[in-house]
Amino acid sequence: LKQQNNVFYIEPNTKRYIGDFQVETFGSTDQGISVFVYVDNLGIFHAGDLNLWLWDEDTREEKNQMTELFRKEINKIRRKNVEIAMPPLDARLGKYTNSGITYFMDNVKPKHLFPMHLWDDLSTAQEFKNNTKSEKTTIYAPTHDNEKFEIEI
């Protein structure tokens, strides 16, 4: 763990305490890490680029490898009490757009879910929210940039 002017560099699969924050990192299926932060009895998960990145042009073997890697990371996270989660929902994946976020939601069961990686197409999140039912998770879909949401914890 390196520190430089309030910037911390943390590798995947690491747990650190930074002030009142408990920070635990996980891997990614693309770049960087995913992060679980526990503070004030609240579990927050930011997926970064951890997603089920399946593309139409991928071979069956590539899709199987990606699915295995994604599920391996989700299995580590599912033991956490995640109240707020921010996983990717990327429309560039076409027919696979909802695959990762749906698996995440079904297995991690966050109380509040905020899709990200919308690439200026907020309708993707609205469509996901309208077409996805969950008794355990409330899905939030922004209607404009920098929208603020109030949630009860």
mmCIF file with all atom_site columns, C-alpha atoms in Angstrom:
data_model
loop_
_atom_site.group_PDB
_atom_site.id
_atom_site.type_symbol
_atom_site.label_atom_id
_atom_site.label_alt_id
_atom_site.label_comp_id
_atom_site.label_asym_id
_atom_site.label_entity_id
_atom_site.label_seq_id
_atom_site.pdbx_PDB_ins_code
_atom_site.Cartn_x
_atom_site.Cartn_y
_atom_site.Cartn_z
_atom_site.occupancy
_atom_site.B_iso_or_equiv
_atom_site.pdbx_formal_charge
_atom_site.auth_seq_id
_atom_site.auth_comp_id
_atom_site.auth_asym_id
_atom_site.auth_atom_id
_atom_site.pdbx_PDB_model_num
ATOM 1   C CA . LEU A 1 1   ? 0.000   0.000   0.000   1.00 0.00 ? 1   LEU A CA 1
ATOM 2   C CA . LYS A 1 2   ? 1.561   3.251   -1.131  1.00 0.00 ? 2   LYS A CA 1
ATOM 3   C CA . GLN A 1 3   ? 0.335   6.639   -0.008  1.00 0.00 ? 3   GLN A CA 1
ATOM 4   C CA . GLN A 1 4   ? 0.901   9.930   -1.737  1.00 0.00 ? 4   GLN A CA 1
ATOM 5   C CA . ASN A 1 5   ? -1.052  13.063  -0.779  1.00 0.00 ? 5   ASN A CA 1
ATOM 6   C CA . ASN A 1 6   ? -4.196  11.175  0.261   1.00 0.00 ? 6   ASN A CA 1
ATOM 7   C CA . VAL A 1 7   ? -3.990  8.839   -2.732  1.00 0.00 ? 7   VAL A CA 1
ATOM 8   C CA . PHE A 1 8   ? -3.714  5.139   -1.952  1.00 0.00 ? 8   PHE A CA 1
ATOM 9   C CA . TYR A 1 9   ? -2.600  2.474   -4.409  1.00 0.00 ? 9   TYR A CA 1
ATOM 10  C CA . ILE A 1 10  ? -4.098  -0.893  -3.537  1.00 0.00 ? 10  ILE A CA 1
ATOM 11  C CA . GLU A 1 11  ? -3.689  -4.184  -5.369  1.00 0.00 ? 11  GLU A CA 1
ATOM 12  C CA . PRO A 1 12  ? -6.560  -6.641  -5.967  1.00 0.00 ? 12  PRO A CA 1
ATOM 13  C CA . ASN A 1 13  ? -7.504  -8.997  -3.130  1.00 0.00 ? 13  ASN A CA 1
ATOM 14  C CA . THR A 1 14  ? -6.292  -6.668  -0.402  1.00 0.00 ? 14  THR A CA 1
ATOM 15  C CA . LYS A 1 15  ? -7.957  -5.444  2.781   1.00 0.00 ? 15  LYS A CA 1
ATOM 16  C CA . ARG A 1 16  ? -6.897  -2.171  4.412   1.00 0.00 ? 16  ARG A CA 1
ATOM 17  C CA . TYR A 1 17  ? -8.178  0.225   7.015   1.00 0.00 ? 17  TYR A CA 1
ATOM 18  C CA . ILE A 1 18  ? -7.900  3.865   6.027   1.00 0.00 ? 18  ILE A CA 1
ATOM 19  C CA . GLY A 1 19  ? -9.205  6.082   8.809   1.00 0.00 ? 19  GLY A CA 1
ATOM 20  C CA . ASP A 1 20  ? -12.768 4.953   9.541   1.00 0.00 ? 20  ASP A CA 1
ATOM 21  C CA . PHE A 1 21  ? -12.984 3.098   6.233   1.00 0.00 ? 21  PHE A CA 1
ATOM 22  C CA . GLN A 1 22  ? -12.491 -0.617  5.768   1.00 0.00 ? 22  GLN A CA 1
ATOM 23  C CA . VAL A 1 23  ? -11.474 -1.097  2.143   1.00 0.00 ? 23  VAL A CA 1
ATOM 24  C CA . GLU A 1 24  ? -11.379 -4.482  0.461   1.00 0.00 ? 24  GLU A CA 1
ATOM 25  C CA . THR A 1 25  ? -10.398 -4.878  -3.152  1.00 0.00 ? 25  THR A CA 1
ATOM 26  C CA . PHE A 1 26  ? -11.294 -7.558  -5.648  1.00 0.00 ? 26  PHE A CA 1
ATOM 27  C CA . GLY A 1 27  ? -10.226 -8.295  -9.181  1.00 0.00 ? 27  GLY A CA 1
ATOM 28  C CA . SER A 1 28  ? -11.612 -7.057  -12.461 1.00 0.00 ? 28  SER A CA 1
ATOM 29  C CA . THR A 1 29  ? -12.451 -8.702  -15.752 1.00 0.00 ? 29  THR A CA 1
ATOM 30  C CA . ASP A 1 30  ? -10.904 -5.735  -17.564 1.00 0.00 ? 30  ASP A CA 1
ATOM 31  C CA . GLN A 1 31  ? -8.812  -2.894  -16.112 1.00 0.00 ? 31  GLN A CA 1
ATOM 32  C CA . GLY A 1 32  ? -8.060  -2.056  -12.472 1.00 0.00 ? 32  GLY A CA 1
ATOM 33  C CA . ILE A 1 33  ? -9.876  -3.367  -9.424  1.00 0.00 ? 33  ILE A CA 1
ATOM 34  C CA . SER A 1 34  ? -13.313 -3.500  -7.874  1.00 0.00 ? 34  SER A CA 1
ATOM 35  C CA . VAL A 1 35  ? -13.754 -2.078  -4.368  1.00 0.00 ? 35  VAL A CA 1
ATOM 36  C CA . PHE A 1 36  ? -15.907 -2.799  -1.329  1.00 0.00 ? 36  PHE A CA 1
ATOM 37  C CA . VAL A 1 37  ? -15.918 -0.026  1.282   1.00 0.00 ? 37  VAL A CA 1
ATOM 38  C CA . TYR A 1 38  ? -17.428 -0.476  4.716   1.00 0.00 ? 38  TYR A CA 1
ATOM 39  C CA . VAL A 1 39  ? -18.012 2.692   6.737   1.00 0.00 ? 39  VAL A CA 1
ATOM 40  C CA . ASP A 1 40  ? -20.588 3.688   9.372   1.00 0.00 ? 40  ASP A CA 1
ATOM 41  C CA . ASN A 1 41  ? -22.199 0.211   9.151   1.00 0.00 ? 41  ASN A CA 1
ATOM 42  C CA . LEU A 1 42  ? -22.756 0.699   5.426   1.00 0.00 ? 42  LEU A CA 1
ATOM 43  C CA . GLY A 1 43  ? -21.371 -1.591  2.700   1.00 0.00 ? 43  GLY A CA 1
ATOM 44  C CA . ILE A 1 44  ? -20.715 0.081   -0.656  1.00 0.00 ? 44  ILE A CA 1
ATOM 45  C CA . PHE A 1 45  ? -19.431 -1.769  -3.729  1.00 0.00 ? 45  PHE A CA 1
ATOM 46  C CA . HIS A 1 46  ? -17.991 -0.082  -6.823  1.00 0.00 ? 46  HIS A CA 1
ATOM 47  C CA . ALA A 1 47  ? -17.415 -2.637  -9.568  1.00 0.00 ? 47  ALA A CA 1
ATOM 48  C CA . GLY A 1 48  ? -15.043 -0.568  -11.678 1.00 0.00 ? 48  GLY A CA 1
ATOM 49  C CA . ASP A 1 49  ? -14.652 -2.645  -14.855 1.00 0.00 ? 49  ASP A CA 1
ATOM 50  C CA . LEU A 1 50  ? -15.749 -5.902  -13.238 1.00 0.00 ? 50  LEU A CA 1
ATOM 51  C CA . ASN A 1 51  ? -18.420 -7.089  -15.639 1.00 0.00 ? 51  ASN A CA 1
ATOM 52  C CA . LEU A 1 52  ? -19.374 -10.043 -17.778 1.00 0.00 ? 52  LEU A CA 1
ATOM 53  C CA . TRP A 1 53  ? -17.804 -8.668  -20.959 1.00 0.00 ? 53  TRP A CA 1
ATOM 54  C CA . LEU A 1 54  ? -19.333 -10.921 -23.608 1.00 0.00 ? 54  LEU A CA 1
ATOM 55  C CA . TRP A 1 55  ? -19.159 -9.727  -27.199 1.00 0.00 ? 55  TRP A CA 1
ATOM 56  C CA . ASP A 1 56  ? -20.913 -11.194 -30.241 1.00 0.00 ? 56  ASP A CA 1
ATOM 57  C CA . GLU A 1 57  ? -17.581 -11.772 -31.983 1.00 0.00 ? 57  GLU A CA 1
ATOM 58  C CA . ASP A 1 58  ? -16.074 -13.713 -29.036 1.00 0.00 ? 58  ASP A CA 1
ATOM 59  C CA . THR A 1 59  ? -15.477 -17.417 -29.513 1.00 0.00 ? 59  THR A CA 1
ATOM 60  C CA . ARG A 1 60  ? -17.265 -19.897 -27.277 1.00 0.00 ? 60  ARG A CA 1
ATOM 61  C CA . GLU A 1 61  ? -13.981 -20.484 -25.429 1.00 0.00 ? 61  GLU A CA 1
ATOM 62  C CA . GLU A 1 62  ? -13.506 -16.732 -24.817 1.00 0.00 ? 62  GLU A CA 1
ATOM 63  C CA . LYS A 1 63  ? -17.064 -16.433 -23.527 1.00 0.00 ? 63  LYS A CA 1
ATOM 64  C CA . ASN A 1 64  ? -16.577 -19.419 -21.222 1.00 0.00 ? 64  ASN A CA 1
ATOM 65  C CA . GLN A 1 65  ? -13.301 -17.995 -19.870 1.00 0.00 ? 65  GLN A CA 1
ATOM 66  C CA . MET A 1 66  ? -14.877 -14.588 -19.250 1.00 0.00 ? 66  MET A CA 1
ATOM 67  C CA . THR A 1 67  ? -17.909 -16.146 -17.551 1.00 0.00 ? 67  THR A CA 1
ATOM 68  C CA . GLU A 1 68  ? -15.690 -18.244 -15.275 1.00 0.00 ? 68  GLU A CA 1
ATOM 69  C CA . LEU A 1 69  ? -13.506 -15.263 -14.310 1.00 0.00 ? 69  LEU A CA 1
ATOM 70  C CA . PHE A 1 70  ? -16.537 -13.036 -13.652 1.00 0.00 ? 70  PHE A CA 1
ATOM 71  C CA . ARG A 1 71  ? -18.327 -15.620 -11.521 1.00 0.00 ? 71  ARG A CA 1
ATOM 72  C CA . LYS A 1 72  ? -15.154 -16.282 -9.528  1.00 0.00 ? 72  LYS A CA 1
ATOM 73  C CA . GLU A 1 73  ? -14.965 -12.610 -8.510  1.00 0.00 ? 73  GLU A CA 1
ATOM 74  C CA . ILE A 1 74  ? -18.710 -12.363 -7.803  1.00 0.00 ? 74  ILE A CA 1
ATOM 75  C CA . ASN A 1 75  ? -18.484 -15.413 -5.538  1.00 0.00 ? 75  ASN A CA 1
ATOM 76  C CA . LYS A 1 76  ? -15.962 -13.532 -3.385  1.00 0.00 ? 76  LYS A CA 1
ATOM 77  C CA . ILE A 1 77  ? -18.187 -10.450 -3.177  1.00 0.00 ? 77  ILE A CA 1
ATOM 78  C CA . ARG A 1 78  ? -21.461 -12.259 -2.480  1.00 0.00 ? 78  ARG A CA 1
ATOM 79  C CA . ARG A 1 79  ? -20.370 -12.885 1.121   1.00 0.00 ? 79  ARG A CA 1
ATOM 80  C CA . LYS A 1 80  ? -20.365 -9.138  1.768   1.00 0.00 ? 80  LYS A CA 1
ATOM 81  C CA . ASN A 1 81  ? -23.336 -7.176  3.051   1.00 0.00 ? 81  ASN A CA 1
ATOM 82  C CA . VAL A 1 82  ? -23.692 -4.782  0.121   1.00 0.00 ? 82  VAL A CA 1
ATOM 83  C CA . GLU A 1 83  ? -26.248 -2.044  0.684   1.00 0.00 ? 83  GLU A CA 1
ATOM 84  C CA . ILE A 1 84  ? -25.213 0.122   -2.268  1.00 0.00 ? 84  ILE A CA 1
ATOM 85  C CA . ALA A 1 85  ? -23.740 -1.263  -5.501  1.00 0.00 ? 85  ALA A CA 1
ATOM 86  C CA . MET A 1 86  ? -22.518 0.329   -8.711  1.00 0.00 ? 86  MET A CA 1
ATOM 87  C CA . PRO A 1 87  ? -22.001 -2.319  -11.410 1.00 0.00 ? 87  PRO A CA 1
ATOM 88  C CA . PRO A 1 88  ? -21.572 -1.701  -15.168 1.00 0.00 ? 88  PRO A CA 1
ATOM 89  C CA . LEU A 1 89  ? -24.502 -1.779  -17.574 1.00 0.00 ? 89  LEU A CA 1
ATOM 90  C CA . ASP A 1 90  ? -22.914 -1.305  -20.987 1.00 0.00 ? 90  ASP A CA 1
ATOM 91  C CA . ALA A 1 91  ? -25.179 -1.216  -24.049 1.00 0.00 ? 91  ALA A CA 1
ATOM 92  C CA . ARG A 1 92  ? -22.206 -1.818  -26.350 1.00 0.00 ? 92  ARG A CA 1
ATOM 93  C CA . LEU A 1 93  ? -22.508 -5.490  -25.352 1.00 0.00 ? 93  LEU A CA 1
ATOM 94  C CA . GLY A 1 94  ? -25.711 -5.794  -27.382 1.00 0.00 ? 94  GLY A CA 1
ATOM 95  C CA . LYS A 1 95  ? -27.680 -8.899  -26.445 1.00 0.00 ? 95  LYS A CA 1
ATOM 96  C CA . TYR A 1 96  ? -25.329 -9.386  -23.467 1.00 0.00 ? 96  TYR A CA 1
ATOM 97  C CA . THR A 1 97  ? -25.928 -5.900  -22.012 1.00 0.00 ? 97  THR A CA 1
ATOM 98  C CA . ASN A 1 98  ? -27.809 -7.153  -18.940 1.00 0.00 ? 98  ASN A CA 1
ATOM 99  C CA . SER A 1 99  ? -25.899 -10.404 -18.401 1.00 0.00 ? 99  SER A CA 1
ATOM 100 C CA . GLY A 1 100 ? -23.346 -9.180  -15.878 1.00 0.00 ? 100 GLY A CA 1
ATOM 101 C CA . ILE A 1 101 ? -25.538 -6.818  -13.873 1.00 0.00 ? 101 ILE A CA 1
ATOM 102 C CA . THR A 1 102 ? -28.319 -9.405  -13.627 1.00 0.00 ? 102 THR A CA 1
ATOM 103 C CA . TYR A 1 103 ? -25.931 -12.100 -12.382 1.00 0.00 ? 103 TYR A CA 1
ATOM 104 C CA . PHE A 1 104 ? -24.432 -9.612  -9.932  1.00 0.00 ? 104 PHE A CA 1
ATOM 105 C CA . MET A 1 105 ? -27.851 -8.570  -8.620  1.00 0.00 ? 105 MET A CA 1
ATOM 106 C CA . ASP A 1 106 ? -29.116 -12.148 -8.297  1.00 0.00 ? 106 ASP A CA 1
ATOM 107 C CA . ASN A 1 107 ? -26.015 -13.305 -6.403  1.00 0.00 ? 107 ASN A CA 1
ATOM 108 C CA . VAL A 1 108 ? -24.844 -10.310 -4.366  1.00 0.00 ? 108 VAL A CA 1
ATOM 109 C CA . LYS A 1 109 ? -28.372 -9.031  -3.658  1.00 0.00 ? 109 LYS A CA 1
ATOM 110 C CA . PRO A 1 110 ? -27.560 -5.369  -2.958  1.00 0.00 ? 110 PRO A CA 1
ATOM 111 C CA . LYS A 1 111 ? -30.309 -3.252  -1.401  1.00 0.00 ? 111 LYS A CA 1
ATOM 112 C CA . HIS A 1 112 ? -29.701 -0.354  -3.794  1.00 0.00 ? 112 HIS A CA 1
ATOM 113 C CA . LEU A 1 113 ? -28.264 -0.687  -7.298  1.00 0.00 ? 113 LEU A CA 1
ATOM 114 C CA . PHE A 1 114 ? -26.962 2.168   -9.429  1.00 0.00 ? 114 PHE A CA 1
ATOM 115 C CA . PRO A 1 115 ? -25.976 1.062   -12.959 1.00 0.00 ? 115 PRO A CA 1
ATOM 116 C CA . MET A 1 116 ? -22.917 2.757   -14.432 1.00 0.00 ? 116 MET A CA 1
ATOM 117 C CA . HIS A 1 117 ? -20.952 2.747   -17.721 1.00 0.00 ? 117 HIS A CA 1
ATOM 118 C CA . LEU A 1 118 ? -23.998 4.105   -19.501 1.00 0.00 ? 118 LEU A CA 1
ATOM 119 C CA . TRP A 1 119 ? -21.945 6.009   -22.106 1.00 0.00 ? 119 TRP A CA 1
ATOM 120 C CA . ASP A 1 120 ? -24.393 8.928   -22.428 1.00 0.00 ? 120 ASP A CA 1
ATOM 121 C CA . ASP A 1 121 ? -27.283 6.526   -23.057 1.00 0.00 ? 121 ASP A CA 1
ATOM 122 C CA . LEU A 1 122 ? -29.333 6.781   -19.879 1.00 0.00 ? 122 LEU A CA 1
ATOM 123 C CA . SER A 1 123 ? -32.198 4.913   -21.530 1.00 0.00 ? 123 SER A CA 1
ATOM 124 C CA . THR A 1 124 ? -30.257 1.670   -20.999 1.00 0.00 ? 124 THR A CA 1
ATOM 125 C CA . ALA A 1 125 ? -30.587 2.045   -17.231 1.00 0.00 ? 125 ALA A CA 1
ATOM 126 C CA . GLN A 1 126 ? -34.248 3.037   -17.457 1.00 0.00 ? 126 GLN A CA 1
ATOM 127 C CA . GLU A 1 127 ? -35.024 0.039   -19.650 1.00 0.00 ? 127 GLU A CA 1
ATOM 128 C CA . PHE A 1 128 ? -33.175 -2.271  -17.258 1.00 0.00 ? 128 PHE A CA 1
ATOM 129 C CA . LYS A 1 129 ? -35.065 -0.844  -14.291 1.00 0.00 ? 129 LYS A CA 1
ATOM 130 C CA . ASN A 1 130 ? -38.437 -1.153  -16.039 1.00 0.00 ? 130 ASN A CA 1
ATOM 131 C CA . ASN A 1 131 ? -37.827 -4.742  -17.156 1.00 0.00 ? 131 ASN A CA 1
ATOM 132 C CA . THR A 1 132 ? -36.156 -6.126  -14.029 1.00 0.00 ? 132 THR A CA 1
ATOM 133 C CA . LYS A 1 133 ? -38.053 -7.149  -10.943 1.00 0.00 ? 133 LYS A CA 1
ATOM 134 C CA . SER A 1 134 ? -36.397 -7.858  -7.620  1.00 0.00 ? 134 SER A CA 1
ATOM 135 C CA . GLU A 1 135 ? -37.808 -8.164  -4.119  1.00 0.00 ? 135 GLU A CA 1
ATOM 136 C CA . LYS A 1 136 ? -34.393 -7.498  -2.575  1.00 0.00 ? 136 LYS A CA 1
ATOM 137 C CA . THR A 1 137 ? -32.944 -4.743  -4.766  1.00 0.00 ? 137 THR A CA 1
ATOM 138 C CA . THR A 1 138 ? -34.128 -1.262  -5.687  1.00 0.00 ? 138 THR A CA 1
ATOM 139 C CA . ILE A 1 139 ? -32.732 -0.169  -9.047  1.00 0.00 ? 139 ILE A CA 1
ATOM 140 C CA . TYR A 1 140 ? -32.044 3.517   -9.672  1.00 0.00 ? 140 TYR A CA 1
ATOM 141 C CA . ALA A 1 141 ? -31.931 4.853   -13.215 1.00 0.00 ? 141 ALA A CA 1
ATOM 142 C CA . PRO A 1 142 ? -30.703 8.402   -13.792 1.00 0.00 ? 142 PRO A CA 1
ATOM 143 C CA . THR A 1 143 ? -32.649 10.637  -16.151 1.00 0.00 ? 143 THR A CA 1
ATOM 144 C CA . HIS A 1 144 ? -29.849 13.215  -16.486 1.00 0.00 ? 144 HIS A CA 1
ATOM 145 C CA . ASP A 1 145 ? -26.164 13.643  -15.673 1.00 0.00 ? 145 ASP A CA 1
ATOM 146 C CA . ASN A 1 146 ? -25.235 14.320  -12.055 1.00 0.00 ? 146 ASN A CA 1
ATOM 147 C CA . GLU A 1 147 ? -28.690 13.378  -10.820 1.00 0.00 ? 147 GLU A CA 1
ATOM 148 C CA . LYS A 1 148 ? -28.940 13.024  -7.046  1.00 0.00 ? 148 LYS A CA 1
ATOM 149 C CA . PHE A 1 149 ? -30.884 10.267  -5.336  1.00 0.00 ? 149 PHE A CA 1
ATOM 150 C CA . GLU A 1 150 ? -32.044 10.045  -1.752  1.00 0.00 ? 150 GLU A CA 1
ATOM 151 C CA . ILE A 1 151 ? -32.125 6.550   -0.308  1.00 0.00 ? 151 ILE A CA 1
ATOM 152 C CA . GLU A 1 152 ? -33.070 5.165   3.052   1.00 0.00 ? 152 GLU A CA 1
ATOM 153 C CA . ILE A 1 153 ? -30.564 2.846   4.643   1.00 0.00 ? 153 ILE A CA 1
#
